[in-house]
Amino acid sequence: MQTRTLGSTGPAVSALGLGAMGMSGAYGAADRAESIATVHAALEAGVTLIDTADFYAMGHNELLLAEALRGRDRDSYTLSVKFGSLRGPGSEFGGHDGRPEAVKNFLAYSLTRLGTDHLDIYRPARLDPGVPIEETVGTIKEMIDAGHVRHIGLSEVNAETIRRAHAVHPIADLQIEYSLLSRAVEADILPTLRELGIGLTAYGVLGRGLISGHWSAGHVAGPGDVRGLSPRFSNGNVEHNLALVEALRRVAEAKGCTVAQLAIAWVAAQGRDIVPLIGARTRQRLAEALPATELNLTLDDFAEIEKAVPAGAARGDRYPSAHMSSLGVGN
């Protein structure tokens, strides 16, 4: 497994990271034993970056990871944790909380659930519009000084917010959606990150499975699967988007790889300051994703990929309309 460094001040991590959200029911029922086996397989394959959030199934994901990581050398993996998104008993969202006292409270619970004395990267999941980012980041800096956190990250914020946060304390990385279907970061955010020496961890590199090559027309999201609310999976939009996937499949077949491998490799090839997060829930999907880091894309490959999935070609927003206002960029 190759390694990459998150920005000029962040940790060295594997060239692919493991996103654990789907292991706690976000895409429908997940198998606990298989999830734990997938974490183990990822670690054994050299994956060191593991991403979670305290609100994934209201702490379930952190407890699952604690079980999967028990007994492992704490220095052998990097834990990236998001906080601040509020949930209700029925899983409804209640906004975002970035107040200093809330930051410390969220952190205390995460440390306990994960069974560790420190988090490697700690980041607000979204910007709290009622709290200056300087206050939120300043509090995480205090937690770094106290030894509870190693690095500060951000998630889904715009270029101005990145600059303001970075002025308080060096930011290791920005976590944001980036894929062949979601390229808004290229206009302003990616240049800003590179100017400031901040890395990018890209989630949604397979469009929540839409461009994995395994989603088909007529497939219906099951109970608890958030894709049932996604505009890109809705009737009318999904057919258009799957036509893009089929065009990409032809490029992948000519390259001798799967659609998923090609989509992951494309994101990874956008710069060594970018680390794709793979939301694999099973060892089978993990095994498919891992070879993507070894896939060498030529200029001709990039041209064919661009023809298959031009920038802005996806139909539908990447989140339901109620959530779009909290994002740093659109699609």
PDB file of N, CA and C in Angstrom, residues 23-84:
ATOM      1  N   MET A  23     -21.114   0.854   7.612  1.00  0.00           N
ATOM      2  CA  MET A  23     -21.126  -0.304   8.506  1.00  0.00           C
ATOM      3  C   MET A  23     -22.139  -0.150   9.631  1.00  0.00           C
ATOM      4  N   SER A  24     -22.762   1.027   9.701  1.00  0.00           N
ATOM      5  CA  SER A  24     -23.753   1.266  10.751  1.00  0.00           C
ATOM      6  C   SER A  24     -25.128   1.600  10.176  1.00  0.00           C
ATOM      7  N   GLY A  25     -25.450   1.013   9.038  1.00  0.00           N
ATOM      8  CA  GLY A  25     -26.813   1.056   8.545  1.00  0.00           C
ATOM      9  C   GLY A  25     -27.198   2.188   7.628  1.00  0.00           C
ATOM     10  N   ALA A  26     -26.268   3.053   7.263  1.00  0.00           N
ATOM     11  CA  ALA A  26     -26.630   4.178   6.402  1.00  0.00           C
ATOM     12  C   ALA A  26     -27.124   3.738   5.031  1.00  0.00           C
ATOM     13  N   TYR A  27     -26.644   2.594   4.574  1.00  0.00           N
ATOM     14  CA  TYR A  27     -27.064   2.068   3.278  1.00  0.00           C
ATOM     15  C   TYR A  27     -27.898   0.797   3.440  1.00  0.00           C
ATOM     16  N   GLY A  28     -28.653   0.745   4.532  1.00  0.00           N
ATOM     17  CA  GLY A  28     -29.434  -0.444   4.827  1.00  0.00           C
ATOM     18  C   GLY A  28     -28.710  -1.328   5.816  1.00  0.00           C
ATOM     19  N   ALA A  29     -29.298  -2.452   6.113  1.00  0.00           N
ATOM     20  CA  ALA A  29     -28.749  -3.358   7.123  1.00  0.00           C
ATOM     21  C   ALA A  29     -27.320  -3.766   6.793  1.00  0.00           C
ATOM     22  N   ALA A  30     -26.473  -3.755   7.823  1.00  0.00           N
ATOM     23  CA  ALA A  30     -25.074  -4.181   7.667  1.00  0.00           C
ATOM     24  C   ALA A  30     -24.813  -5.352   8.597  1.00  0.00           C
ATOM     25  N   ASP A  31     -23.902  -6.199   8.193  1.00  0.00           N
ATOM     26  CA  ASP A  31     -23.540  -7.386   8.971  1.00  0.00           C
ATOM     27  C   ASP A  31     -22.374  -7.024   9.895  1.00  0.00           C
ATOM     28  N   ARG A  32     -22.599  -7.095  11.201  1.00  0.00           N
ATOM     29  CA  ARG A  32     -21.582  -6.668  12.161  1.00  0.00           C
ATOM     30  C   ARG A  32     -20.289  -7.474  12.023  1.00  0.00           C
ATOM     31  N   ALA A  33     -20.425  -8.784  11.932  1.00  0.00           N
ATOM     32  CA  ALA A  33     -19.240  -9.627  11.831  1.00  0.00           C
ATOM     33  C   ALA A  33     -18.475  -9.349  10.550  1.00  0.00           C
ATOM     34  N   GLU A  34     -19.197  -9.150   9.450  1.00  0.00           N
ATOM     35  CA  GLU A  34     -18.539  -8.851   8.186  1.00  0.00           C
ATOM     36  C   GLU A  34     -17.885  -7.470   8.218  1.00  0.00           C
ATOM     37  N   SER A  35     -18.530  -6.521   8.877  1.00  0.00           N
ATOM     38  CA  SER A  35     -17.950  -5.186   9.008  1.00  0.00           C
ATOM     39  C   SER A  35     -16.618  -5.247   9.748  1.00  0.00           C
ATOM     40  N   ILE A  36     -16.596  -5.957  10.853  1.00  0.00           N
ATOM     41  CA  ILE A  36     -15.363  -6.084  11.636  1.00  0.00           C
ATOM     42  C   ILE A  36     -14.299  -6.813  10.822  1.00  0.00           C
ATOM     43  N   ALA A  37     -14.697  -7.855  10.116  1.00  0.00           N
ATOM     44  CA  ALA A  37     -13.748  -8.582   9.266  1.00  0.00           C
ATOM     45  C   ALA A  37     -13.203  -7.681   8.161  1.00  0.00           C
ATOM     46  N   THR A  38     -14.034  -6.755   7.665  1.00  0.00           N
ATOM     47  CA  THR A  38     -13.593  -5.832   6.616  1.00  0.00           C
ATOM     48  C   THR A  38     -12.570  -4.839   7.162  1.00  0.00           C
ATOM     49  N   VAL A  39     -12.791  -4.350   8.389  1.00  0.00           N
ATOM     50  CA  VAL A  39     -11.806  -3.470   9.028  1.00  0.00           C
ATOM     51  C   VAL A  39     -10.482  -4.214   9.184  1.00  0.00           C
ATOM     52  N   HIS A  40     -10.550  -5.455   9.659  1.00  0.00           N
ATOM     53  CA  HIS A  40      -9.332  -6.251   9.830  1.00  0.00           C
ATOM     54  C   HIS A  40      -8.620  -6.457   8.495  1.00  0.00           C
ATOM     55  N   ALA A  41      -9.383  -6.762   7.451  1.00  0.00           N
ATOM     56  CA  ALA A  41      -8.789  -6.991   6.128  1.00  0.00           C
ATOM     57  C   ALA A  41      -8.141  -5.713   5.598  1.00  0.00           C
ATOM     58  N   ALA A  42      -8.773  -4.578   5.866  1.00  0.00           N
ATOM     59  CA  ALA A  42      -8.207  -3.306   5.424  1.00  0.00           C
ATOM     60  C   ALA A  42      -6.872  -3.039   6.116  1.00  0.00           C
ATOM     61  N   LEU A  43      -6.828  -3.248   7.415  1.00  0.00           N
ATOM     62  CA  LEU A  43      -5.590  -3.032   8.164  1.00  0.00           C
ATOM     63  C   LEU A  43      -4.491  -3.965   7.676  1.00  0.00           C
ATOM     64  N   GLU A  44      -4.856  -5.204   7.435  1.00  0.00           N
ATOM     65  CA  GLU A  44      -3.864  -6.180   6.972  1.00  0.00           C
ATOM     66  C   GLU A  44      -3.356  -5.858   5.570  1.00  0.00           C
ATOM     67  N   ALA A  45      -4.179  -5.144   4.782  1.00  0.00           N
ATOM     68  CA  ALA A  45      -3.774  -4.746   3.430  1.00  0.00           C
ATOM     69  C   ALA A  45      -2.957  -3.455   3.429  1.00  0.00           C
ATOM     70  N   GLY A  46      -2.783  -2.860   4.608  1.00  0.00           N
ATOM     71  CA  GLY A  46      -1.991  -1.641   4.702  1.00  0.00           C
ATOM     72  C   GLY A  46      -2.788  -0.360   4.778  1.00  0.00           C
ATOM     73  N   VAL A  47      -4.115  -0.451   4.833  1.00  0.00           N
ATOM     74  CA  VAL A  47      -4.945   0.746   5.007  1.00  0.00           C
ATOM     75  C   VAL A  47      -4.784   1.226   6.441  1.00  0.00           C
ATOM     76  N   THR A  48      -4.395   2.474   6.605  1.00  0.00           N
ATOM     77  CA  THR A  48      -4.172   2.999   7.956  1.00  0.00           C
ATOM     78  C   THR A  48      -5.143   4.101   8.341  1.00  0.00           C
ATOM     79  N   LEU A  49      -5.793   4.738   7.364  1.00  0.00           N
ATOM     80  CA  LEU A  49      -6.715   5.840   7.650  1.00  0.00           C
ATOM     81  C   LEU A  49      -8.137   5.295   7.754  1.00  0.00           C
ATOM     82  N   ILE A  50      -8.763   5.499   8.913  1.00  0.00           N
ATOM     83  CA  ILE A  50     -10.134   5.056   9.146  1.00  0.00           C
ATOM     84  C   ILE A  50     -10.962   6.270   9.552  1.00  0.00           C
ATOM     85  N   ASP A  51     -12.062   6.475   8.824  1.00  0.00           N
ATOM     86  CA  ASP A  51     -12.880   7.667   9.049  1.00  0.00           C
ATOM     87  C   ASP A  51     -14.245   7.286   9.608  1.00  0.00           C
ATOM     88  N   THR A  52     -14.679   8.039  10.632  1.00  0.00           N
ATOM     89  CA  THR A  52     -15.980   7.818  11.233  1.00  0.00           C
ATOM     90  C   THR A  52     -16.545   9.159  11.704  1.00  0.00           C
ATOM     91  N   ALA A  53     -17.683   9.099  12.396  1.00  0.00           N
ATOM     92  CA  ALA A  53     -18.281  10.288  12.999  1.00  0.00           C
ATOM     93  C   ALA A  53     -19.067   9.861  14.216  1.00  0.00           C
ATOM     94  N   ASP A  54     -19.162  10.736  15.203  1.00  0.00           N
ATOM     95  CA  ASP A  54     -19.851  10.348  16.439  1.00  0.00           C
ATOM     96  C   ASP A  54     -21.354  10.177  16.239  1.00  0.00           C
ATOM     97  N   PHE A  55     -21.896  10.764  15.159  1.00  0.00           N
ATOM     98  CA  PHE A  55     -23.335  10.685  14.911  1.00  0.00           C
ATOM     99  C   PHE A  55     -23.722   9.577  13.939  1.00  0.00           C
ATOM    100  N   TYR A  56     -22.774   8.786  13.465  1.00  0.00           N
ATOM    101  CA  TYR A  56     -23.122   7.642  12.624  1.00  0.00           C
ATOM    102  C   TYR A  56     -23.851   6.622  13.485  1.00  0.00           C
ATOM    103  N   ALA A  57     -25.170   6.539  13.270  1.00  0.00           N
ATOM    104  CA  ALA A  57     -26.022   5.645  14.068  1.00  0.00           C
ATOM    105  C   ALA A  57     -25.864   5.936  15.552  1.00  0.00           C
ATOM    106  N   MET A  58     -25.728   7.233  15.890  1.00  0.00           N
ATOM    107  CA  MET A  58     -25.684   7.696  17.276  1.00  0.00           C
ATOM    108  C   MET A  58     -24.657   6.962  18.126  1.00  0.00           C
ATOM    109  N   GLY A  59     -23.434   6.894  17.621  1.00  0.00           N
ATOM    110  CA  GLY A  59     -22.339   6.292  18.372  1.00  0.00           C
ATOM    111  C   GLY A  59     -22.089   4.830  18.042  1.00  0.00           C
ATOM    112  N   HIS A  60     -23.007   4.188  17.331  1.00  0.00           N
ATOM    113  CA  HIS A  60     -22.838   2.768  16.987  1.00  0.00           C
ATOM    114  C   HIS A  60     -21.546   2.535  16.218  1.00  0.00           C
ATOM    115  N   ASN A  61     -21.227   3.438  15.274  1.00  0.00           N
ATOM    116  CA  ASN A  61     -20.062   3.237  14.424  1.00  0.00           C
ATOM    117  C   ASN A  61     -18.772   3.304  15.222  1.00  0.00           C
ATOM    118  N   GLU A  62     -18.702   4.222  16.171  1.00  0.00           N
ATOM    119  CA  GLU A  62     -17.505   4.315  17.006  1.00  0.00           C
ATOM    120  C   GLU A  62     -17.341   3.066  17.868  1.00  0.00           C
ATOM    121  N   LEU A  63     -18.428   2.567  18.415  1.00  0.00           N
ATOM    122  CA  LEU A  63     -18.359   1.350  19.230  1.00  0.00           C
ATOM    123  C   LEU A  63     -17.959   0.147  18.383  1.00  0.00           C
ATOM    124  N   LEU A  64     -18.459   0.100  17.153  1.00  0.00           N
ATOM    125  CA  LEU A  64     -18.084  -0.983  16.243  1.00  0.00           C
ATOM    126  C   LEU A  64     -16.587  -0.943  15.945  1.00  0.00           C
ATOM    127  N   LEU A  65     -16.075   0.253  15.670  1.00  0.00           N
ATOM    128  CA  LEU A  65     -14.649   0.384  15.385  1.00  0.00           C
ATOM    129  C   LEU A  65     -13.807   0.051  16.615  1.00  0.00           C
ATOM    130  N   ALA A  66     -14.286   0.438  17.783  1.00  0.00           N
ATOM    131  CA  ALA A  66     -13.547   0.107  19.004  1.00  0.00           C
ATOM    132  C   ALA A  66     -13.378  -1.399  19.126  1.00  0.00           C
ATOM    133  N   GLU A  67     -14.432  -2.135  18.795  1.00  0.00           N
ATOM    134  CA  GLU A  67     -14.360  -3.595  18.838  1.00  0.00           C
ATOM    135  C   GLU A  67     -13.393  -4.120  17.782  1.00  0.00           C
ATOM    136  N   ALA A  68     -13.471  -3.562  16.575  1.00  0.00           N
ATOM    137  CA  ALA A  68     -12.621  -4.027  15.477  1.00  0.00           C
ATOM    138  C   ALA A  68     -11.144  -3.708  15.720  1.00  0.00           C
ATOM    139  N   LEU A  69     -10.875  -2.615  16.416  1.00  0.00           N
ATOM    140  CA  LEU A  69      -9.493  -2.161  16.608  1.00  0.00           C
ATOM    141  C   LEU A  69      -8.881  -2.634  17.922  1.00  0.00           C
ATOM    142  N   ARG A  70      -9.678  -3.283  18.746  1.00  0.00           N
ATOM    143  CA  ARG A  70      -9.191  -3.705  20.058  1.00  0.00           C
ATOM    144  C   ARG A  70      -7.963  -4.605  19.923  1.00  0.00           C
ATOM    145  N   GLY A  71      -6.925  -4.270  20.672  1.00  0.00           N
ATOM    146  CA  GLY A  71      -5.700  -5.070  20.661  1.00  0.00           C
ATOM    147  C   GLY A  71      -4.691  -4.651  19.615  1.00  0.00           C
ATOM    148  N   ARG A  72      -5.078  -3.732  18.742  1.00  0.00           N
ATOM    149  CA  ARG A  72      -4.151  -3.264  17.705  1.00  0.00           C
ATOM    150  C   ARG A  72      -3.232  -2.187  18.267  1.00  0.00           C
ATOM    151  N   ASP A  73      -2.032  -2.115  17.737  1.00  0.00           N
ATOM    152  CA  ASP A  73      -1.100  -1.049  18.102  1.00  0.00           C
ATOM    153  C   ASP A  73      -1.728   0.285  17.739  1.00  0.00           C
ATOM    154  N   ARG A  74      -1.912   1.162  18.712  1.00  0.00           N
ATOM    155  CA  ARG A  74      -2.597   2.444  18.471  1.00  0.00           C
ATOM    156  C   ARG A  74      -1.871   3.293  17.437  1.00  0.00           C
ATOM    157  N   ASP A  75      -0.582   3.118  17.284  1.00  0.00           N
ATOM    158  CA  ASP A  75       0.164   3.901  16.305  1.00  0.00           C
ATOM    159  C   ASP A  75       0.111   3.304  14.899  1.00  0.00           C
ATOM    160  N   SER A  76      -0.594   2.186  14.752  1.00  0.00           N
ATOM    161  CA  SER A  76      -0.639   1.524  13.441  1.00  0.00           C
ATOM    162  C   SER A  76      -1.795   2.001  12.573  1.00  0.00           C
ATOM    163  N   TYR A  77      -2.653   2.837  13.108  1.00  0.00           N
ATOM    164  CA  TYR A  77      -3.778   3.357  12.323  1.00  0.00           C
ATOM    165  C   TYR A  77      -4.066   4.808  12.723  1.00  0.00           C
ATOM    166  N   THR A  78      -4.724   5.517  11.825  1.00  0.00           N
ATOM    167  CA  THR A  78      -5.060   6.928  12.013  1.00  0.00           C
ATOM    168  C   THR A  78      -6.570   7.072  12.066  1.00  0.00           C
ATOM    169  N   LEU A  79      -7.082   7.574  13.184  1.00  0.00           N
ATOM    170  CA  LEU A  79      -8.519   7.751  13.360  1.00  0.00           C
ATOM    171  C   LEU A  79      -8.923   9.186  13.021  1.00  0.00           C
ATOM    172  N   SER A  80      -9.815   9.321  12.067  1.00  0.00           N
ATOM    173  CA  SER A  80     -10.377  10.617  11.686  1.00  0.00           C
ATOM    174  C   SER A  80     -11.845  10.628  12.109  1.00  0.00           C
ATOM    175  N   VAL A  81     -12.212  11.601  12.936  1.00  0.00           N
ATOM    176  CA  VAL A  81     -13.566  11.624  13.515  1.00  0.00           C
ATOM    177  C   VAL A  81     -14.226  12.971  13.268  1.00  0.00           C
ATOM    178  N   LYS A  82     -15.459  12.937  12.795  1.00  0.00           N
ATOM    179  CA  LYS A  82     -16.271  14.148  12.620  1.00  0.00           C
ATOM    180  C   LYS A  82     -17.230  14.288  13.803  1.00  0.00           C
ATOM    181  N   PHE A  83     -17.584  15.516  14.112  1.00  0.00           N
ATOM    182  CA  PHE A  83     -18.496  15.776  15.219  1.00  0.00           C
ATOM    183  C   PHE A  83     -19.399  16.950  14.866  1.00  0.00           C
ATOM    184  N   GLY A  84     -20.403  17.165  15.692  1.00  0.00           N
ATOM    185  CA  GLY A  84     -21.191  18.394  15.616  1.00  0.00           C
ATOM    186  C   GLY A  84     -22.567  18.271  15.012  1.00  0.00           C
TER     187      GLY A  84
END
